[in-house]
mmCIF file of C-alpha atoms in Angstrom:
data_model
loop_
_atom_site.group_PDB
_atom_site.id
_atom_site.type_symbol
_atom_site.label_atom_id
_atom_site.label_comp_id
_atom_site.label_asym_id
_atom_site.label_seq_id
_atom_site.Cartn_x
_atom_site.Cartn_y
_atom_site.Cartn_z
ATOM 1 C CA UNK N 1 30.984 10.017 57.397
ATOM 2 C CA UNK N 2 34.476 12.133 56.777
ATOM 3 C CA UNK N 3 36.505 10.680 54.034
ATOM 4 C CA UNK N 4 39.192 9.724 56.667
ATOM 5 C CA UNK N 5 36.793 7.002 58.190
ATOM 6 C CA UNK N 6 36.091 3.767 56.518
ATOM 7 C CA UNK N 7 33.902 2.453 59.560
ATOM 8 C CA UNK N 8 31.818 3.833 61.809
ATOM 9 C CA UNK N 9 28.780 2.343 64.485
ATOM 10 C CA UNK N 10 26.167 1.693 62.397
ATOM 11 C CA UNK N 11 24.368 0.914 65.710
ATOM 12 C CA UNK N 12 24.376 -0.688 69.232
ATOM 13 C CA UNK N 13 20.640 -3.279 69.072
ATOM 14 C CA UNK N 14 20.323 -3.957 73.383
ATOM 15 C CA UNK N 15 17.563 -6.438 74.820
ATOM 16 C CA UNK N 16 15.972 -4.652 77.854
ATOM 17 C CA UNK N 17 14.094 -6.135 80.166
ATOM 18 C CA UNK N 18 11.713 -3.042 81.202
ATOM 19 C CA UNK N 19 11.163 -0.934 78.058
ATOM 20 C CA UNK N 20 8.719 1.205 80.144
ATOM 21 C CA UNK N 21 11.576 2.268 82.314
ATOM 22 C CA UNK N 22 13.879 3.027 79.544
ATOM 23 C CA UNK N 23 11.039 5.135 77.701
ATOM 24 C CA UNK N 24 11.280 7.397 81.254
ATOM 25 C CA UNK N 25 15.061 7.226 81.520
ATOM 26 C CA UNK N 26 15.996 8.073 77.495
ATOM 27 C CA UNK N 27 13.290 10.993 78.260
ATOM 28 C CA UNK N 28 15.017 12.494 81.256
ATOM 29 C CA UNK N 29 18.822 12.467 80.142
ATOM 30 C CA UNK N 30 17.682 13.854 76.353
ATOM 31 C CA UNK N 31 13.826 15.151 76.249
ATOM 32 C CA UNK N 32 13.703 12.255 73.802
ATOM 33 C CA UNK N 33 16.517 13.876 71.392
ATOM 34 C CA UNK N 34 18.279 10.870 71.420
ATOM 35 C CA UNK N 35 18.619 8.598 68.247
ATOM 36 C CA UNK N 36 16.361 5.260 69.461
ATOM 37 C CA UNK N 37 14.824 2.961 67.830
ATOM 38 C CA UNK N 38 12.041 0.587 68.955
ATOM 39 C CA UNK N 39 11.689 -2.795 67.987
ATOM 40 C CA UNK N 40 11.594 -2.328 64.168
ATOM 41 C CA UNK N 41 15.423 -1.384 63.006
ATOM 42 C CA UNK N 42 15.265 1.744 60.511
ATOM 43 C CA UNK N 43 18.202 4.322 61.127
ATOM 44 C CA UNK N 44 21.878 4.568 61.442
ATOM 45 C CA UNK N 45 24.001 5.334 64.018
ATOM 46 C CA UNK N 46 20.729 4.632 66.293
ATOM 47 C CA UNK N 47 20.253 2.502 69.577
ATOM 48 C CA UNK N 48 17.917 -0.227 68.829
ATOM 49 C CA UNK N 49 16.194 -1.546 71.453
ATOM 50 C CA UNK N 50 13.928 -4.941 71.954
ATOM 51 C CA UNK N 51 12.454 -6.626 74.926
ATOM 52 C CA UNK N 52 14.327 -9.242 76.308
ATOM 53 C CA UNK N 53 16.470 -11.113 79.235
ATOM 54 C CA UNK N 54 19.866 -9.688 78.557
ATOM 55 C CA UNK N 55 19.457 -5.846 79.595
ATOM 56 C CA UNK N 56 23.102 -5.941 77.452
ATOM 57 C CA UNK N 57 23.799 -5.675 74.172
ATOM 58 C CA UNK N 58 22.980 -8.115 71.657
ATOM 59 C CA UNK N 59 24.673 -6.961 68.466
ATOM 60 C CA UNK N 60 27.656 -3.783 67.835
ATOM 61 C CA UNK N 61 26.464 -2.507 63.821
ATOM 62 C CA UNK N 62 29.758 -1.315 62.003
ATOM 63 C CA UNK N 63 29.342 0.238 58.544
ATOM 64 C CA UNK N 64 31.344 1.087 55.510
ATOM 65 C CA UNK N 65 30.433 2.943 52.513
ATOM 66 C CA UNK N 66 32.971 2.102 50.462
ATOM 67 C CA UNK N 67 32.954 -1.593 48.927
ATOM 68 C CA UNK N 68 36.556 -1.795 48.152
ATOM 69 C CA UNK N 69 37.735 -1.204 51.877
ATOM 70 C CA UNK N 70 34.506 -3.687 53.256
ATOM 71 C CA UNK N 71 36.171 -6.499 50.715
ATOM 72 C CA UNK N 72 39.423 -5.715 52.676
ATOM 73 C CA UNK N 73 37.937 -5.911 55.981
ATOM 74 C CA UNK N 74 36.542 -9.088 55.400
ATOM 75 C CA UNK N 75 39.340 -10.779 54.057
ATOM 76 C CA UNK N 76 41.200 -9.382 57.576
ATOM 77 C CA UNK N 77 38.586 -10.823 59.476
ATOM 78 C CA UNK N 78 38.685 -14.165 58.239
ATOM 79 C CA UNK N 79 42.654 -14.355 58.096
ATOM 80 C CA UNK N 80 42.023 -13.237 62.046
ATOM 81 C CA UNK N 81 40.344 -16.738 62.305
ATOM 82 C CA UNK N 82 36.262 -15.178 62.881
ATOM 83 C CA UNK N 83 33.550 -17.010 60.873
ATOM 84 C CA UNK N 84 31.691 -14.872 58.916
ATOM 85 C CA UNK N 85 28.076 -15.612 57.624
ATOM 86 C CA UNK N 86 25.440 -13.957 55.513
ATOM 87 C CA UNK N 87 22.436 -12.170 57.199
ATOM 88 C CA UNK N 88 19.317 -10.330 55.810
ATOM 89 C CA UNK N 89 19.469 -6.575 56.796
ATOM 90 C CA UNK N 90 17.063 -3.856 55.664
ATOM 91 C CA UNK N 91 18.656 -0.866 53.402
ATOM 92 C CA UNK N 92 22.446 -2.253 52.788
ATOM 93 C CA UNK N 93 23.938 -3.133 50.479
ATOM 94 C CA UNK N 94 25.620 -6.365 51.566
ATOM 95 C CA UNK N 95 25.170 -7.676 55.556
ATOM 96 C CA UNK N 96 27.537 -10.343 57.049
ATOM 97 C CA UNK N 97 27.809 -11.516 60.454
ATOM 98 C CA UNK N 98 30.887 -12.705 62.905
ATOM 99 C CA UNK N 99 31.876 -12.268 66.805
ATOM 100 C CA UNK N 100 34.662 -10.851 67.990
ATOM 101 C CA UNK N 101 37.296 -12.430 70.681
ATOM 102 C CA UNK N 102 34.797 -12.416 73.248
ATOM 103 C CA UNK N 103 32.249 -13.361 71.884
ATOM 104 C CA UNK N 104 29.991 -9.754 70.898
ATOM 105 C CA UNK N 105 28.254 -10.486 67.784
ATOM 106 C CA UNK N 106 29.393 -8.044 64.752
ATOM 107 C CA UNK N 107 26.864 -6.876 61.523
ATOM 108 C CA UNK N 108 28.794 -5.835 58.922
ATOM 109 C CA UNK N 109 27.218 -3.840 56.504
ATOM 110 C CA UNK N 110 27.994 -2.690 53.638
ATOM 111 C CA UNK N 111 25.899 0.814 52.889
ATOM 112 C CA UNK N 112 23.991 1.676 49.768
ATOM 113 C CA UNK N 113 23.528 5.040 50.697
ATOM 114 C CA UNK N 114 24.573 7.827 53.465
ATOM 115 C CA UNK N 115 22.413 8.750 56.374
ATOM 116 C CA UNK N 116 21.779 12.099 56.021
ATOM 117 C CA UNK N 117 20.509 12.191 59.700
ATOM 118 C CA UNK N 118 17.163 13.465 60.863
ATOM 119 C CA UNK N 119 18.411 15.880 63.323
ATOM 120 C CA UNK N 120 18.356 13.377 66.488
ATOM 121 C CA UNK N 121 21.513 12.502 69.164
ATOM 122 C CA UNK N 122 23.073 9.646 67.318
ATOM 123 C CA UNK N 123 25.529 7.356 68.862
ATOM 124 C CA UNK N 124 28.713 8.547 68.777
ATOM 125 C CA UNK N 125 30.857 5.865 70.474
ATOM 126 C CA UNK N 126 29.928 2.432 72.086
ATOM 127 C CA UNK N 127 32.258 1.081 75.383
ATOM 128 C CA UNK N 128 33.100 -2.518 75.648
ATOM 129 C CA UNK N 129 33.894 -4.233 78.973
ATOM 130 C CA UNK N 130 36.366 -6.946 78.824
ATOM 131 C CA UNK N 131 38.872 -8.494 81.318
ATOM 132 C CA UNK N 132 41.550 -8.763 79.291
ATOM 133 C CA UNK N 133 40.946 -5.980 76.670
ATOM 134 C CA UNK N 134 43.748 -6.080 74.464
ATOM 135 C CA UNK N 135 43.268 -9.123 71.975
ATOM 136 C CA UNK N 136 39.913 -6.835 71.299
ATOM 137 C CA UNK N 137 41.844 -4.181 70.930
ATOM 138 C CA UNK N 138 44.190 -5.813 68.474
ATOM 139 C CA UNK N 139 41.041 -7.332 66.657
ATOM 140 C CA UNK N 140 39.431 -3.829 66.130
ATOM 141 C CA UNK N 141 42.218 -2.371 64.921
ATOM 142 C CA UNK N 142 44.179 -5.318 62.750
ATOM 143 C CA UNK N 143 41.069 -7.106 61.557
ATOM 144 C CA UNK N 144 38.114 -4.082 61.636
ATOM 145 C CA UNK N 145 40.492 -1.620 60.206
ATOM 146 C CA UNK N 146 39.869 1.452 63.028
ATOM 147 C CA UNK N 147 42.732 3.284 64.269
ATOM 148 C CA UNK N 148 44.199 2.777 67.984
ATOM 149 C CA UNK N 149 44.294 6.383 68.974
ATOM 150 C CA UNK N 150 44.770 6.099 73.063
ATOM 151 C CA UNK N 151 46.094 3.347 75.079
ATOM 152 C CA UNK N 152 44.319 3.354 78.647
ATOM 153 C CA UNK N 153 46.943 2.125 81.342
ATOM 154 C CA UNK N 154 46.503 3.671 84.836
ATOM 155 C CA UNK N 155 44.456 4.357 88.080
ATOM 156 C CA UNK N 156 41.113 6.021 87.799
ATOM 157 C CA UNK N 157 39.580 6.106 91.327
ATOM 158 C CA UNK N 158 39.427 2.894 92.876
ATOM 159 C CA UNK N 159 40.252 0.989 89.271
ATOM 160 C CA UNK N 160 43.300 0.166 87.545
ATOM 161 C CA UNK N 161 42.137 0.559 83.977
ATOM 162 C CA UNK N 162 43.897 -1.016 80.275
ATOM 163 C CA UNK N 163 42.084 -0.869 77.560
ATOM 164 C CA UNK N 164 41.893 1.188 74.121
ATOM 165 C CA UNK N 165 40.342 3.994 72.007
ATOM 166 C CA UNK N 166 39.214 3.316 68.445
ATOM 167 C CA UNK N 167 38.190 5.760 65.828
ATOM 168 C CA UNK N 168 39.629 7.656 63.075
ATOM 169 C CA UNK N 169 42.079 10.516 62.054
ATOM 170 C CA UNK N 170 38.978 12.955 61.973
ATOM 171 C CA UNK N 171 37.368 11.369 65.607
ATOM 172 C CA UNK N 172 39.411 9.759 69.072
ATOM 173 C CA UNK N 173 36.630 7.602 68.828
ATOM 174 C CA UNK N 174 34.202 5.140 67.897
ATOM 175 C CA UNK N 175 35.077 2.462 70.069
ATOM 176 C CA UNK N 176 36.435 2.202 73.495
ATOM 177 C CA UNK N 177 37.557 -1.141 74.924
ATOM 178 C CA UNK N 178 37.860 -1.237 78.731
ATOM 179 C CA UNK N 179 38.890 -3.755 81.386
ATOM 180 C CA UNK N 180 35.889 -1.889 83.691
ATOM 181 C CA UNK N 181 34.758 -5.234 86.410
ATOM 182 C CA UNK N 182 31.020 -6.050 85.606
ATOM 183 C CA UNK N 183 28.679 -8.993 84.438
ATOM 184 C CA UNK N 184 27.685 -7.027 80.979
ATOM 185 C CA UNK N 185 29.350 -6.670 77.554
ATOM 186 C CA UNK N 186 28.709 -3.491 77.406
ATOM 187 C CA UNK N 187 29.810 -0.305 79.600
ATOM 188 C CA UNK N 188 28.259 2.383 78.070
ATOM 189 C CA UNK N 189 26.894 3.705 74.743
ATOM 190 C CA UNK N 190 27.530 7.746 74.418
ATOM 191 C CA UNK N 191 24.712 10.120 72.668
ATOM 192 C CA UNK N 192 26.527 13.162 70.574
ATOM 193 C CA UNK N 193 24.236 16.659 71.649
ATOM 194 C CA UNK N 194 25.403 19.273 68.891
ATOM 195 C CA UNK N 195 26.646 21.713 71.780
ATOM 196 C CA UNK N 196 27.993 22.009 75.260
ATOM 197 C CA UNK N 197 25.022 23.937 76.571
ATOM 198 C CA UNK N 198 22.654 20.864 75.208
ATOM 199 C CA UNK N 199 24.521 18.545 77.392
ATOM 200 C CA UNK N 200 24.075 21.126 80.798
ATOM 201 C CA UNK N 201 20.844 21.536 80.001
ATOM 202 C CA UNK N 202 20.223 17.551 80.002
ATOM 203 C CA UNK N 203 22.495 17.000 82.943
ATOM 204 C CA UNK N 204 19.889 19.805 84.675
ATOM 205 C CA UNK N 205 16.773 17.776 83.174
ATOM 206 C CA UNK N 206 18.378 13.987 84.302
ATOM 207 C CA UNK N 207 18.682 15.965 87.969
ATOM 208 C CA UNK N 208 15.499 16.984 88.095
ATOM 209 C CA UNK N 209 14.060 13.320 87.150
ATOM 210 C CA UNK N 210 16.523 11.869 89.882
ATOM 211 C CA UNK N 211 17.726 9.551 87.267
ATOM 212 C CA UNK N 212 20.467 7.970 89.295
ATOM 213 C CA UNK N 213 24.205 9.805 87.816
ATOM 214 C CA UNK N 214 27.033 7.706 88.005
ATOM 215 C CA UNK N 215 29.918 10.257 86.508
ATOM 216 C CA UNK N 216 28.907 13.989 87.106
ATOM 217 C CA UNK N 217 29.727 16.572 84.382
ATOM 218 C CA UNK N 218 33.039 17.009 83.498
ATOM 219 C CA UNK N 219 35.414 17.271 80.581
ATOM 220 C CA UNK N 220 37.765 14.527 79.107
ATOM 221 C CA UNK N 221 41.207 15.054 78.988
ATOM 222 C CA UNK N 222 42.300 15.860 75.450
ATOM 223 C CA UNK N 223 42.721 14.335 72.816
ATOM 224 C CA UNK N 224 38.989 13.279 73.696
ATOM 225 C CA UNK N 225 37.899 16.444 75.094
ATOM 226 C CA UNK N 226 34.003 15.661 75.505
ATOM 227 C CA UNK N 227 32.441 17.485 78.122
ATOM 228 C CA UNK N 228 29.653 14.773 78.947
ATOM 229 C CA UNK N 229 27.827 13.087 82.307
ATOM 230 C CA UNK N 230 27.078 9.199 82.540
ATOM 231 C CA UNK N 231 23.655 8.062 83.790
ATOM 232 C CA UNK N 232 22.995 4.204 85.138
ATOM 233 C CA UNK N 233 20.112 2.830 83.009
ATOM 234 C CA UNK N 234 17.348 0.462 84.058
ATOM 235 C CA UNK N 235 19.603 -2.015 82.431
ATOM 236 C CA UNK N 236 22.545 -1.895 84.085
ATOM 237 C CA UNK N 237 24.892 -0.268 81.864
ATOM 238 C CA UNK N 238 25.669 3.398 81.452
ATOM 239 C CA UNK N 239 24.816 6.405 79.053
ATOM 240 C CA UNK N 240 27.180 9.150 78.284
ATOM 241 C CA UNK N 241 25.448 12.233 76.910
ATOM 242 C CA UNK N 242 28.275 14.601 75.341
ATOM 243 C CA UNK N 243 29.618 16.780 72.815
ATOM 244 C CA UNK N 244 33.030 18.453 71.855
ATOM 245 C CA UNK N 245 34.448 15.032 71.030
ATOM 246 C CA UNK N 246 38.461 15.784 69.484
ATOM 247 C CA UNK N 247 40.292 13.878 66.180
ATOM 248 C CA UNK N 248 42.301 11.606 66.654
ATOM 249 C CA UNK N 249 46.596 11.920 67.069
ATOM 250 C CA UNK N 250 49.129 11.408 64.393
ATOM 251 C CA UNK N 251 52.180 9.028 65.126
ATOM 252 C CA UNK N 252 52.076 6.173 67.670
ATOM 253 C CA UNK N 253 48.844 5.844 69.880
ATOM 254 C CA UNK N 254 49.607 7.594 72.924
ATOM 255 C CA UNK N 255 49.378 5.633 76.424
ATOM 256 C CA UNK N 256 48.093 7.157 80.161
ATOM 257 C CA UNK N 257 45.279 7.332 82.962
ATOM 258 C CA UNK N 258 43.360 9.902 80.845
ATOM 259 C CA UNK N 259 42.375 11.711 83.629
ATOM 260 C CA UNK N 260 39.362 14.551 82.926
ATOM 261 C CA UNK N 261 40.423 17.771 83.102
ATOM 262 C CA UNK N 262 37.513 18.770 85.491
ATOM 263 C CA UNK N 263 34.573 16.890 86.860
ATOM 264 C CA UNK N 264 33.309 13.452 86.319
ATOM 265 C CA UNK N 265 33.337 12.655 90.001
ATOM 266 C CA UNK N 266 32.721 9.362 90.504
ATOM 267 C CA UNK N 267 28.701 9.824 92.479
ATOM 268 C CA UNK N 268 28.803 7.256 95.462
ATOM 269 C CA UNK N 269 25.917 5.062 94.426
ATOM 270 C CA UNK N 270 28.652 4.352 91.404
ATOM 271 C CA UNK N 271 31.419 4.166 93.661
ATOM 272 C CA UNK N 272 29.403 1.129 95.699
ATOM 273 C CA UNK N 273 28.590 -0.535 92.492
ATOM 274 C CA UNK N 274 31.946 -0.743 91.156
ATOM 275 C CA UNK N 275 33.200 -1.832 94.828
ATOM 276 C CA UNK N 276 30.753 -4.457 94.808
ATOM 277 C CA UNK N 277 32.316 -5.178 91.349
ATOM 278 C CA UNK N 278 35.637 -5.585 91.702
ATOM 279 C CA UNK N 279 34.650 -7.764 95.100
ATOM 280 C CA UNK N 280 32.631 -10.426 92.742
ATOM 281 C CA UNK N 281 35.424 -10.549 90.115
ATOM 282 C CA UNK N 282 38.135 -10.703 93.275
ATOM 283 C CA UNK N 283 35.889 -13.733 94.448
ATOM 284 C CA UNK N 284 36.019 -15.453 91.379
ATOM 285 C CA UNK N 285 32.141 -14.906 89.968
#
């Protein structure tokens, strides 16, 4: 964790309802690179992944090493109005619990030590999906403590997208908030390859597999920059594989479409699934 970050994703823990799928799927997109974690919780920055109804996420980890600034955040969280309660958590030093405005259930931990990573794809940012986005993107920011470093406002294909990016000085970031049409919590969870040419190579391997692509590769305009693909998972949600991720911007949080500076065409199995979308949440369901 740089010095310039006070939280970071400790993890994203998702009930599936076919882990036998998944075990194919996590295979294809990252020959099994990919920071996971079955059943039994152990690392940081990991996916952790259960059997169970939601095929959604059913807890967002956030973790500080330092005690001083966790105090802080606390005291911000319960001033925002969020009911915080004690929970037993493995290799922490202190765990609480709350939900955010819509409901997602936090862990806050407080670490005891620093990953030191074992050389897997950790997470590097988690995607929210909220109809009205901003009093979650005020929460994150005023009560969690990350930095608003991009305000989404404009078309993107066949959406008009709000919504915000979270992170740090040293990463764009973390957290993503989007008002993306959908029955989940959760959009997508993105997996950090240490190069470029990891994430071609995986975008080659998830073609080969005939996982089902949703964005094709392409970069993010700057100042994200990640040059990444997003794959539909047995679940429902996505998975962004990428790397090249930029910091984040001094002064006020910049606003705009974000459009990617190449690639990341919308595929058209995507394109029907977010028409049929936007019809259900048009219709009132």
């Amino acid at each position: 964790m740089s010095n310039d970050e006070q939280v970071t994703i400790a993890y994203a823990a998702v009930e599936v309802r076919r882990p036998d799928r998944w075990r194919t799927f996590l295979d294809a997109i990252s020959g099994s690179e990919a920071r996971v974690d079955w059943n039994a919780p152990r690392r940081t920055h990991a996916l952790r992944i259960t059997e169970g109804p939601r095929d959604d996420l059913a807890a967002l980890g956030l973790a500080w090493q330092d005690e001083a600034a966790y105090r802080d955040a606390l005291a911000r969280i319960g001033a925002a109005g969020a009911t915080l309660e004690p929970i037993e958590a493995d290799g922490v030093a202190r765990a609480m619990r709350c939900a955010d405005p819509a409901g997602n259930v936090l862990d806050l931990l407080l670490m005891d030590v620093t990953d030191p990573g074992d050389g897997s794809w950790p997470i590097g940012h988690v995607a929210l999906a909220s109809p009205s986005p901003e009093p979650l993107v005020d929460f994150y920011e005023a009560a969690i403590g990350l930095r608003l470093n991009e305000r989404m406002r404009g078309r993107v294909g066949p959406l008009d997208l709000r919504g915000g990016f979270l992170g740090s000085p040293a990463r764009h970031h973390c957290l993503a908030v989007l008002n993306v049409p959908g029955r989940r919590r959760l959009h997508h969870i993105e997996f950090e390859a240490p190069d470029v040419a990891d994430v071609v190579d995986m975008r080659a391997r998830a073609k080969a597999a005939k996982v089902p692509i949703s964005l094709e590769l392409g970069r993010h305009a700057l100042p994200d920059g990640t040059v990444s693909f997003y794959a539909h998972t047995p679940s429902g949600f996505e998975i962004e594989v990428g790397a090249g991720m930029g910091a984040g911007v001094e002064g006020p949080a910049p606003e705009g479409p974000m459009p990617s500076v190449w690639g990341h065409e919308l595929t058209l199995p995507a394109r029907l699934r977010v028409m049929g979308a936007l019809a259900l949440q048009k219709a009132g369901f």
